[in-house]
mmCIF file of C-alpha atoms in Angstrom:
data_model
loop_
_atom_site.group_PDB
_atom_site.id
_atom_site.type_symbol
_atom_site.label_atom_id
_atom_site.label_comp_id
_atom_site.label_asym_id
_atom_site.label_seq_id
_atom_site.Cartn_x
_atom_site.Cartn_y
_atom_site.Cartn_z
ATOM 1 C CA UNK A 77 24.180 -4.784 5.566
ATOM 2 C CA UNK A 78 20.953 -2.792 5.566
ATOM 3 C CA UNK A 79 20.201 -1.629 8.791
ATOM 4 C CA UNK A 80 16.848 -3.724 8.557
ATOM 5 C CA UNK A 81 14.838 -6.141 6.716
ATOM 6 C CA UNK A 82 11.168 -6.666 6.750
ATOM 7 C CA UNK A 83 8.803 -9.074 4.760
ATOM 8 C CA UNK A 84 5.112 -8.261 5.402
ATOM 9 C CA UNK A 85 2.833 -10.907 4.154
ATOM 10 C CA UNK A 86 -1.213 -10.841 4.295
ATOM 11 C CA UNK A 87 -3.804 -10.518 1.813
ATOM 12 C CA UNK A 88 -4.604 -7.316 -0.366
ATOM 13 C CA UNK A 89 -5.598 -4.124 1.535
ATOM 14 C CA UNK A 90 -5.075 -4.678 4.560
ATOM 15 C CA UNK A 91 -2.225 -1.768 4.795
ATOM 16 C CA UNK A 92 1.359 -3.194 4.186
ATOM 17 C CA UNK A 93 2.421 -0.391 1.933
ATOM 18 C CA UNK A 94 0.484 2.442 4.314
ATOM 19 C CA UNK A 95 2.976 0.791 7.736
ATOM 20 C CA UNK A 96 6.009 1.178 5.077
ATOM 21 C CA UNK A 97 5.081 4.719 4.446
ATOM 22 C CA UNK A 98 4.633 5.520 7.969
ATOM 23 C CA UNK A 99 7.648 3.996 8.852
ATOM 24 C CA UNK A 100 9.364 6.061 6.563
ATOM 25 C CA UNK A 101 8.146 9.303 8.173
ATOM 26 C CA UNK A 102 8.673 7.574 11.693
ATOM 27 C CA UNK A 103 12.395 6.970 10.684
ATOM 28 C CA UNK A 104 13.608 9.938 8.569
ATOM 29 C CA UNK A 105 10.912 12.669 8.908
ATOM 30 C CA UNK A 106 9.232 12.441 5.383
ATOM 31 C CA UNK A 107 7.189 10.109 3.659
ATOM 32 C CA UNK A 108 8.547 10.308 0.472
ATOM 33 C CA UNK A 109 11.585 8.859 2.577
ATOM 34 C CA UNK A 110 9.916 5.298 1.400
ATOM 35 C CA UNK A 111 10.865 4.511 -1.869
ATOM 36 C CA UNK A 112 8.255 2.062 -4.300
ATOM 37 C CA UNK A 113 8.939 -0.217 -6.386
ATOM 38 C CA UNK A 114 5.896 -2.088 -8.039
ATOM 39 C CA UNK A 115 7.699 -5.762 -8.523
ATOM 40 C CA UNK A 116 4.883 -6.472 -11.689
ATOM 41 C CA UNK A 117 7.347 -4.541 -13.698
ATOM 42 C CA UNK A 118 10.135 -6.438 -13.450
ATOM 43 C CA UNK A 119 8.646 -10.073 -14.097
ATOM 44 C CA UNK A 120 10.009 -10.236 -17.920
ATOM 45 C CA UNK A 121 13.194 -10.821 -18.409
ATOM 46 C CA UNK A 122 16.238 -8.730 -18.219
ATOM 47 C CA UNK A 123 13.869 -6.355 -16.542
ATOM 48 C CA UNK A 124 16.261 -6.548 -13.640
ATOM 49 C CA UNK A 125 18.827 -4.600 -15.496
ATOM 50 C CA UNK A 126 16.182 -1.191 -14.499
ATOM 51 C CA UNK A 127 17.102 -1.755 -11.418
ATOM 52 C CA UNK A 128 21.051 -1.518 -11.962
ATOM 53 C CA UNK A 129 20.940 0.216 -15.169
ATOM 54 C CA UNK A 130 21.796 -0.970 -18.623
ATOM 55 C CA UNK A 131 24.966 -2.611 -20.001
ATOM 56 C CA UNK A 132 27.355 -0.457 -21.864
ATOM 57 C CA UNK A 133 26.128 -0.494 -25.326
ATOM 58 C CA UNK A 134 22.630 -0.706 -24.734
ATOM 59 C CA UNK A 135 19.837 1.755 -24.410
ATOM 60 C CA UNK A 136 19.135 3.231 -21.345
ATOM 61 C CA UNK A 137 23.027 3.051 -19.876
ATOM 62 C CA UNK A 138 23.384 6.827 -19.156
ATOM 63 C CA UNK A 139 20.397 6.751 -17.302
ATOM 64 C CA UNK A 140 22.010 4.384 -14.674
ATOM 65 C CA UNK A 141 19.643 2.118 -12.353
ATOM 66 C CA UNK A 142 16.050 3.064 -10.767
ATOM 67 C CA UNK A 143 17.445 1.482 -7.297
ATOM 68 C CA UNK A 144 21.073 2.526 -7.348
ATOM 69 C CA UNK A 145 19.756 5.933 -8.729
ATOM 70 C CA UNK A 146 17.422 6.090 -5.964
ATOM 71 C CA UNK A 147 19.831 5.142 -3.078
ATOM 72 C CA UNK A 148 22.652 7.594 -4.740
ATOM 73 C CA UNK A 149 19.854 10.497 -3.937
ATOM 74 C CA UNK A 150 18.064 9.287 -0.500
ATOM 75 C CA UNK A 151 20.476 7.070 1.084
ATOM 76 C CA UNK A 152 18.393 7.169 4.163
ATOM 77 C CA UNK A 153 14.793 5.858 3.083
ATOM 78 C CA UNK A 154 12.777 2.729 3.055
ATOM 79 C CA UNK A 155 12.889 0.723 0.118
ATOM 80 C CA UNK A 156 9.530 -0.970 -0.385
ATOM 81 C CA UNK A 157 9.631 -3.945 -2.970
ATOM 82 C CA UNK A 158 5.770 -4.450 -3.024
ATOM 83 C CA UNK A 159 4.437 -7.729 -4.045
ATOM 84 C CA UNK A 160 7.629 -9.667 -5.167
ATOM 85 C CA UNK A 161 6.177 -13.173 -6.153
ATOM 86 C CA UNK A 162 5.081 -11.066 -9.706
ATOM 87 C CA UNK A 163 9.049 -10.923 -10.048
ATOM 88 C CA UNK A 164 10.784 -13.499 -8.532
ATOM 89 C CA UNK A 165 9.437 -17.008 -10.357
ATOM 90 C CA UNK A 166 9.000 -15.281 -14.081
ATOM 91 C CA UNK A 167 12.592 -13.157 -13.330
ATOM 92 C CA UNK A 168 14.569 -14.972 -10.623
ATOM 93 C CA UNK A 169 18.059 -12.995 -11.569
ATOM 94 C CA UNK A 170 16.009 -10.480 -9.710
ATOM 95 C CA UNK A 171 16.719 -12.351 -6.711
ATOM 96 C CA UNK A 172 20.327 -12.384 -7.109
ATOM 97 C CA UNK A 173 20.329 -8.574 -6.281
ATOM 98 C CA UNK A 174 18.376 -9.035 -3.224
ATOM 99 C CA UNK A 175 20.785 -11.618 -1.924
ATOM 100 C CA UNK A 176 23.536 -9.036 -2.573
ATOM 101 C CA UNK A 177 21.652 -5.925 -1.074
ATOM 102 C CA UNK A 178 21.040 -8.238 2.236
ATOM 103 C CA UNK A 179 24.041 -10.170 2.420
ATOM 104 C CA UNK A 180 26.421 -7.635 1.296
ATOM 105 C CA UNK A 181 24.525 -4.615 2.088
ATOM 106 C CA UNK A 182 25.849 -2.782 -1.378
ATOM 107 C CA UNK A 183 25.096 -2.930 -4.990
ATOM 108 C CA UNK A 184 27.420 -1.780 -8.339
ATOM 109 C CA UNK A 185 25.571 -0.447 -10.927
ATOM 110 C CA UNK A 186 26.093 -0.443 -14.500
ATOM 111 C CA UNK A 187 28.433 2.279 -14.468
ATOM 112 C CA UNK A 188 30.989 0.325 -12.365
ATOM 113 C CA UNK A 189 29.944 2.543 -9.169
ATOM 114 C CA UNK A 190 28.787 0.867 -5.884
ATOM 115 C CA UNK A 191 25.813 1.770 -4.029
ATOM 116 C CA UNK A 192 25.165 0.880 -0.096
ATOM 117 C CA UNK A 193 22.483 0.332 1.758
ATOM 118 C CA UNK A 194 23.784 0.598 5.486
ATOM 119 C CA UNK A 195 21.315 3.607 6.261
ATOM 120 C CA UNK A 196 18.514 1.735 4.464
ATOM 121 C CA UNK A 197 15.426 0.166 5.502
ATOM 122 C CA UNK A 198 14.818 -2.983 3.129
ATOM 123 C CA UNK A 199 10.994 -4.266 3.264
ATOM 124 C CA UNK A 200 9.758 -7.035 0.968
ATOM 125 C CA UNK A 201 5.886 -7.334 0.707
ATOM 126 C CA UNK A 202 3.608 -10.343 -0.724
ATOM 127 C CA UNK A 203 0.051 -11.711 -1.144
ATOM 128 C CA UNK A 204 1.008 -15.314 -0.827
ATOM 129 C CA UNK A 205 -1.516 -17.046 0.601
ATOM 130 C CA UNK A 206 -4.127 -14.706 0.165
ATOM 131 C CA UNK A 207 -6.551 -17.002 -1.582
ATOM 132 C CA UNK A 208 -5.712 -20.189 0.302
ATOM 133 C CA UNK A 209 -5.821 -18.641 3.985
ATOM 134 C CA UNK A 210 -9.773 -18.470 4.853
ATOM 135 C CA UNK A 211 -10.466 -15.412 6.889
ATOM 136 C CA UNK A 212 -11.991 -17.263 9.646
ATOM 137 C CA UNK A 213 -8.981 -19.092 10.737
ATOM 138 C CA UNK A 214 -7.763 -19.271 13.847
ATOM 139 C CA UNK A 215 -4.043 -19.332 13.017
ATOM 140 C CA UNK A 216 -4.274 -17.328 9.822
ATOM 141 C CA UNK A 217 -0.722 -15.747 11.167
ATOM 142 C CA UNK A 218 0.902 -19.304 11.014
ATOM 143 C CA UNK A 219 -0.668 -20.000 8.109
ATOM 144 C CA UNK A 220 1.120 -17.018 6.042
ATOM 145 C CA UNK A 221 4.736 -17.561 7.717
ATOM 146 C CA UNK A 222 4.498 -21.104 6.445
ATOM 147 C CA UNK A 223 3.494 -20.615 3.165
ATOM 148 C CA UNK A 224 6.420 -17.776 2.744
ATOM 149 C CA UNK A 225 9.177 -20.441 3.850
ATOM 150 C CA UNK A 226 7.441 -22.873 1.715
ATOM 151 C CA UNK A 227 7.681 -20.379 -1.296
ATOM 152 C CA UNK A 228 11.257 -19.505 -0.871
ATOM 153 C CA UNK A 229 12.464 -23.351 0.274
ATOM 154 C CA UNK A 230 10.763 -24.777 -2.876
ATOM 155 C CA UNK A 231 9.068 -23.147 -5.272
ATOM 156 C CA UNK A 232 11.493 -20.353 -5.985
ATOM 157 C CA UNK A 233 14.290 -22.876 -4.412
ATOM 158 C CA UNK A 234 16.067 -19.912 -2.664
ATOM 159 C CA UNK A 235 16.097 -21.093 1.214
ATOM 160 C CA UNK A 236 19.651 -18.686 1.793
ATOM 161 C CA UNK A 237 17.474 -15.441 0.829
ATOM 162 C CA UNK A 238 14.852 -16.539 3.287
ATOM 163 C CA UNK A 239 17.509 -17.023 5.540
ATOM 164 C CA UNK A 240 19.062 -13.750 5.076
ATOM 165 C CA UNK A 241 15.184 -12.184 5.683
ATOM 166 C CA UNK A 242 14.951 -13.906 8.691
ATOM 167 C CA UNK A 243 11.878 -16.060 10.070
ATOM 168 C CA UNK A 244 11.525 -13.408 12.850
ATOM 169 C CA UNK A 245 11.375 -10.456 10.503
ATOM 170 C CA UNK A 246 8.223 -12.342 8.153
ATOM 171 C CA UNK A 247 5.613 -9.958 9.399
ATOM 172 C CA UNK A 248 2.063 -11.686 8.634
ATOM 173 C CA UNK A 249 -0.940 -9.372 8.171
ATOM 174 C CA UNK A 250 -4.552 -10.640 9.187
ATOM 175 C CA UNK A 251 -7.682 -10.008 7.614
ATOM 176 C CA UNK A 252 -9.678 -6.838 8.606
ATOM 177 C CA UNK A 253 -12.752 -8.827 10.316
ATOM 178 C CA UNK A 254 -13.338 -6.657 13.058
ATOM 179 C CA UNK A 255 -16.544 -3.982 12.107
ATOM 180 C CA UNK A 256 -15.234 -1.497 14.841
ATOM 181 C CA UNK A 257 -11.948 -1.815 12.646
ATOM 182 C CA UNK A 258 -13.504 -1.607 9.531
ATOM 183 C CA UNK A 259 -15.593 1.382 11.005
ATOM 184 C CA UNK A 260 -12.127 3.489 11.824
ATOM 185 C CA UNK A 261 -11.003 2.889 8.109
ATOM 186 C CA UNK A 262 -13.947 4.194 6.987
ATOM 187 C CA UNK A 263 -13.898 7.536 9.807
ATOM 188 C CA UNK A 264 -10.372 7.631 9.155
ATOM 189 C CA UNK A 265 -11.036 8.464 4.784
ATOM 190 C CA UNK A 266 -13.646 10.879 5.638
ATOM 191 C CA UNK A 267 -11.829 13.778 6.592
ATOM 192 C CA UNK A 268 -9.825 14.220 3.406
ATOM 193 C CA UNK A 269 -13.459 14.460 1.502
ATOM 194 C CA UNK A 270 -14.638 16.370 4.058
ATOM 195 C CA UNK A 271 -11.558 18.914 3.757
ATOM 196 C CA UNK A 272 -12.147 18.654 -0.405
ATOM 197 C CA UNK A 273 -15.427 19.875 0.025
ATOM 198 C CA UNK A 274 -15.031 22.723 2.320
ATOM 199 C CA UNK A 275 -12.135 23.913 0.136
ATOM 200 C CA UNK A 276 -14.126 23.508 -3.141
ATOM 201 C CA UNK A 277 -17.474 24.599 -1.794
ATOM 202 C CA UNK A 278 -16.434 25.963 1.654
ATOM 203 C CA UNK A 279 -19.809 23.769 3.119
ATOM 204 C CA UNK A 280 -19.218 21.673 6.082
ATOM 205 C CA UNK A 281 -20.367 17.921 5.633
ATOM 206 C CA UNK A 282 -22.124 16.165 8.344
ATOM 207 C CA UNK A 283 -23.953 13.219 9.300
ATOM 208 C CA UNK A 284 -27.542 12.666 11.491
ATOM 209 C CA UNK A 285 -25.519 9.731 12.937
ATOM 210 C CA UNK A 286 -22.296 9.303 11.656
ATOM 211 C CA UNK A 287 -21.795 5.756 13.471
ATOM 212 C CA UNK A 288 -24.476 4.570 11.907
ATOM 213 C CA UNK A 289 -23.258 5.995 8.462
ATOM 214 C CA UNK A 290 -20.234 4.478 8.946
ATOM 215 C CA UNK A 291 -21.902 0.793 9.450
ATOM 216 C CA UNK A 292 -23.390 1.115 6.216
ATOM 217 C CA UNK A 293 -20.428 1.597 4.176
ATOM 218 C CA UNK A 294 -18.572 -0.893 5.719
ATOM 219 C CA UNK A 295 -21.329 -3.563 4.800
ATOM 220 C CA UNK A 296 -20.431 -3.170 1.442
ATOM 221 C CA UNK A 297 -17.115 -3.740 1.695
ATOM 222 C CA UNK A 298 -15.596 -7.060 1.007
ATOM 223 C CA UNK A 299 -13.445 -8.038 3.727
ATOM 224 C CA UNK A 300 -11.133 -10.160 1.554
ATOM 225 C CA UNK A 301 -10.174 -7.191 0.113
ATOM 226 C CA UNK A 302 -9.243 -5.132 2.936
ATOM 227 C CA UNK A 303 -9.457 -1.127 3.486
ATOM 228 C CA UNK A 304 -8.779 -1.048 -0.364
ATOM 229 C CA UNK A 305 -12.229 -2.156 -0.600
ATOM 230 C CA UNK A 306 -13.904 0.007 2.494
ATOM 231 C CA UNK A 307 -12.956 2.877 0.462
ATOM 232 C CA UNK A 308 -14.411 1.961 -3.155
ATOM 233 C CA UNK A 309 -17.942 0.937 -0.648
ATOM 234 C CA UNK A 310 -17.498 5.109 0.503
ATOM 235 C CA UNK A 311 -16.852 6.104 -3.004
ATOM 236 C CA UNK A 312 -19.920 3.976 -3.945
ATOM 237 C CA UNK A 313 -22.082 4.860 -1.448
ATOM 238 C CA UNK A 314 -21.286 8.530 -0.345
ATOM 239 C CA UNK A 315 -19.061 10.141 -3.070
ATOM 240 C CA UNK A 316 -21.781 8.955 -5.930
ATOM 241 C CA UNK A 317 -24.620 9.677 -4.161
ATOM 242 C CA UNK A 318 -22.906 13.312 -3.018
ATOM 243 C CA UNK A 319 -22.175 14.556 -6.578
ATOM 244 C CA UNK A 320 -25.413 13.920 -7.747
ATOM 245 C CA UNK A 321 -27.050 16.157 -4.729
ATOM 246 C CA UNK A 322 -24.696 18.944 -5.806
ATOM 247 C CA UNK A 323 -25.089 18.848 -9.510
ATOM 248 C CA UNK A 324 -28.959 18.984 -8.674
ATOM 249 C CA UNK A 325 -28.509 22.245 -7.004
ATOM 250 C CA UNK A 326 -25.650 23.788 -8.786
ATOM 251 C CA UNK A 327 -27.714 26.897 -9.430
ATOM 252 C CA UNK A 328 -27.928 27.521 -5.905
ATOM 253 C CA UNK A 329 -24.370 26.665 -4.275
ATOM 254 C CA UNK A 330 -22.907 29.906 -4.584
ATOM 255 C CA UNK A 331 -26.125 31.224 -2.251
ATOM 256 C CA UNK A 332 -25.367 28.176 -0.342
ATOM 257 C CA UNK A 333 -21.769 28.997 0.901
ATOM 258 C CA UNK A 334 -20.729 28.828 4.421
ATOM 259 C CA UNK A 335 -23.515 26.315 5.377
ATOM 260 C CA UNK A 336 -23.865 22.707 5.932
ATOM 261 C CA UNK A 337 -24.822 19.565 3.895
ATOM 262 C CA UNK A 338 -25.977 16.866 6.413
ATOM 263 C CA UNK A 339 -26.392 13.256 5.616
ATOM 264 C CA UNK A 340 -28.705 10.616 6.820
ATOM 265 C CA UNK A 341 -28.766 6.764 6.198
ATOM 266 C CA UNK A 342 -32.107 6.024 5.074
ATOM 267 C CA UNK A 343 -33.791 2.340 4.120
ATOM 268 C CA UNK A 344 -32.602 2.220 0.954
ATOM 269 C CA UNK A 345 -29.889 5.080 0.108
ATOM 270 C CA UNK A 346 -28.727 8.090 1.456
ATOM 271 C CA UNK A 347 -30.387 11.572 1.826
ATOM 272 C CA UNK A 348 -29.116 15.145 1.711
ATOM 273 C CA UNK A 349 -29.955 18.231 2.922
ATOM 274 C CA UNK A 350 -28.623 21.735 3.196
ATOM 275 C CA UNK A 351 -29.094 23.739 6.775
ATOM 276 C CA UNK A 352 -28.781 26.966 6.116
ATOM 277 C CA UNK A 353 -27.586 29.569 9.349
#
C-alpha cells in the first residue's frame, strides 16, 4: 500500500496543488518530488492506457506508462492526481488503477513489469461542490465531505474506492473570505516581481503604504476563485499599470539604475515615481 492517501476537496484556487507541492519538499527534500498529473487528459477513452503504457502492438508501447514511468524514476514522490471528476465519469477504467494502486499498493505496466508505490504519497484532488457550496456557509467543510461520498457512493457507483481513501483522509478546503488572508496572498506574490525587477532593472520597488496597496488588489479579486484570482487582480492592477510607467521612460532607465520606483494607491489608479539617491 502507499504509505498515504489524501483527497483534498474545495473550490478552485484556494491552494490544493501549492500544500501537495510543499508536501513534497516537506517529505523528500525537493519539489519536483510531487509528481502532476492533469486528470482532463485522461477523460476519453482508453486514455488510461498513458498511464500504464500501450498494448503490445500499438503505438506508443516502447514508451511504457507516464505513471509507472514516473514511479520507476522517483519512487519516493507525491503523486498528485489533480481534479479527477474530469476522468473518472467520462473514463471510469481509470478508476480501476486507483483501486489497484490503493488496495494493492503496485501497478504492472504494459511491459509485464510491476511498479510499487510503498514509498509513495497518493493525493487525489477535486472541485466538487464548488458551485453548489455558497461561501458564506457555516459548515462549508461538511458540505464538501458529503458531496465527495455522495459522488463516489452514487454517481460514479464506486463506494470500495472511497473506502480505500478513507472518510478521515477527505481533506475539505474553505473559501478564502478572510481580507487579512487574502492580503498575505497578495504580500506573499510580490516578492518574486519585486526580485524580477531588481534583476532586470536592478531598481528597488516600493510602496507609500503597502497595506493599503495590498487592500486594493485584493478588492478585485473574486473570492470564488481563490488566490488564482488575487494574483490576475495584481497582474491587473500593478503589473499593467507598471509596464506602462517603464515603457514611458525607457530612455531614461539606464540613468535610472540603482534607484527606487515607489508606488502609491491613488482614487482611481495607481501612481509611480522614481526617487533618485
Amino acid at each position: 500500500m502507499p504509505k498515504g492517501v489524501l483527497f483534498f476537496v474545495g473550490p478552485t484556487g484556494v491552494g490544493k496543488t501549492e500544500l501537495s507541492k510543499t508536501l513534497a519538499k516537506f517529505l523528500f527534500g525537493d519539489e519536483d518530488a510531487c509528481i502532476r498529473f492533469d486528470m482532463s487528459e485522461y477523460a476519453q477513452e482508453n486514455s488510461d492506457q498513458k498511464l500504464i503504457g500501450a498494448p503490445p502492438g500499438y503505438v506508443g508501447y516502447e514508451e511504457g506508462g507516464q505513471l509507472t514511468n514516473a514511479i520507476k524514476e522517483k519512487p519516493f514522490s507525491v503523486i498528485l492526481f489533480d481534479e479527477i471528476e474530469k476522468a473518472a465519469k467520462p473514463n471510469p477504467r481509470i478508476l480501476d488503477i486507483f483501486l489497484q494502486i490503493l488496495e494493492d499498493g503496485r501497478l504492472t505496466d504494459s511491459k509485464g513489469e510491476t511498479v510499487y508505490f510503498s514509498e509513495s504519497i497518493i493525493i487525489f484532488t477535486s472541485n466538487l461542490g464548488s458551485s453548489k457550496v455558497s461561501p458564506d456557509s457555516d459548515d462549508s467543510n461538511g458540505e464538501f465531505i458529503e458531496i465527495v461520498k455522495k459522488y463516489f457512493n452514487e454517481e460514479v457507483q464506486r463506494p470500495e474506492l472511497l473506502g480505500r481513501i478513507g472518510y478521515s483522509n477527505i481533506i475539505p478546503f474553505n473559501f478564502i473570505k478572510n481580507e487579512e488572508f487574502s492580503m498575505r496572498i497578495a504580500k506573499s506574490k510580490l516578492k518574486p516581481i519585486k526580485e524580477s525587477i531588481q534583476e532586470k532593472y536592478h531598481m528597488e520597488l516600493k510602496f507609500e503604504n503597502e497595506e493599503k496597496f495590498l487592500k486594493y488588489v485584493v478588492s478585485g479579486a473574486d473570492k470564488a476563485k481563490g488566490g488564482r484570482d488575487i494574483l490576475n487582480a495584481l497582474n491587473d492592477k500593478l503589473l499593467d499599470d507598471l509596464a506602462m510607467f517603464l515603457f514611458k521612460n525607457r530612455n531614461d532607465l539606464s540613468c535610472l539604475r540603482g534607484n527606487k520606483i515607489y508606488v502609491n494607491v491613488g482614487e482611481k489608479e495607481l501612481n509611480f515615481r522614481f526617487q533618485t539617491e
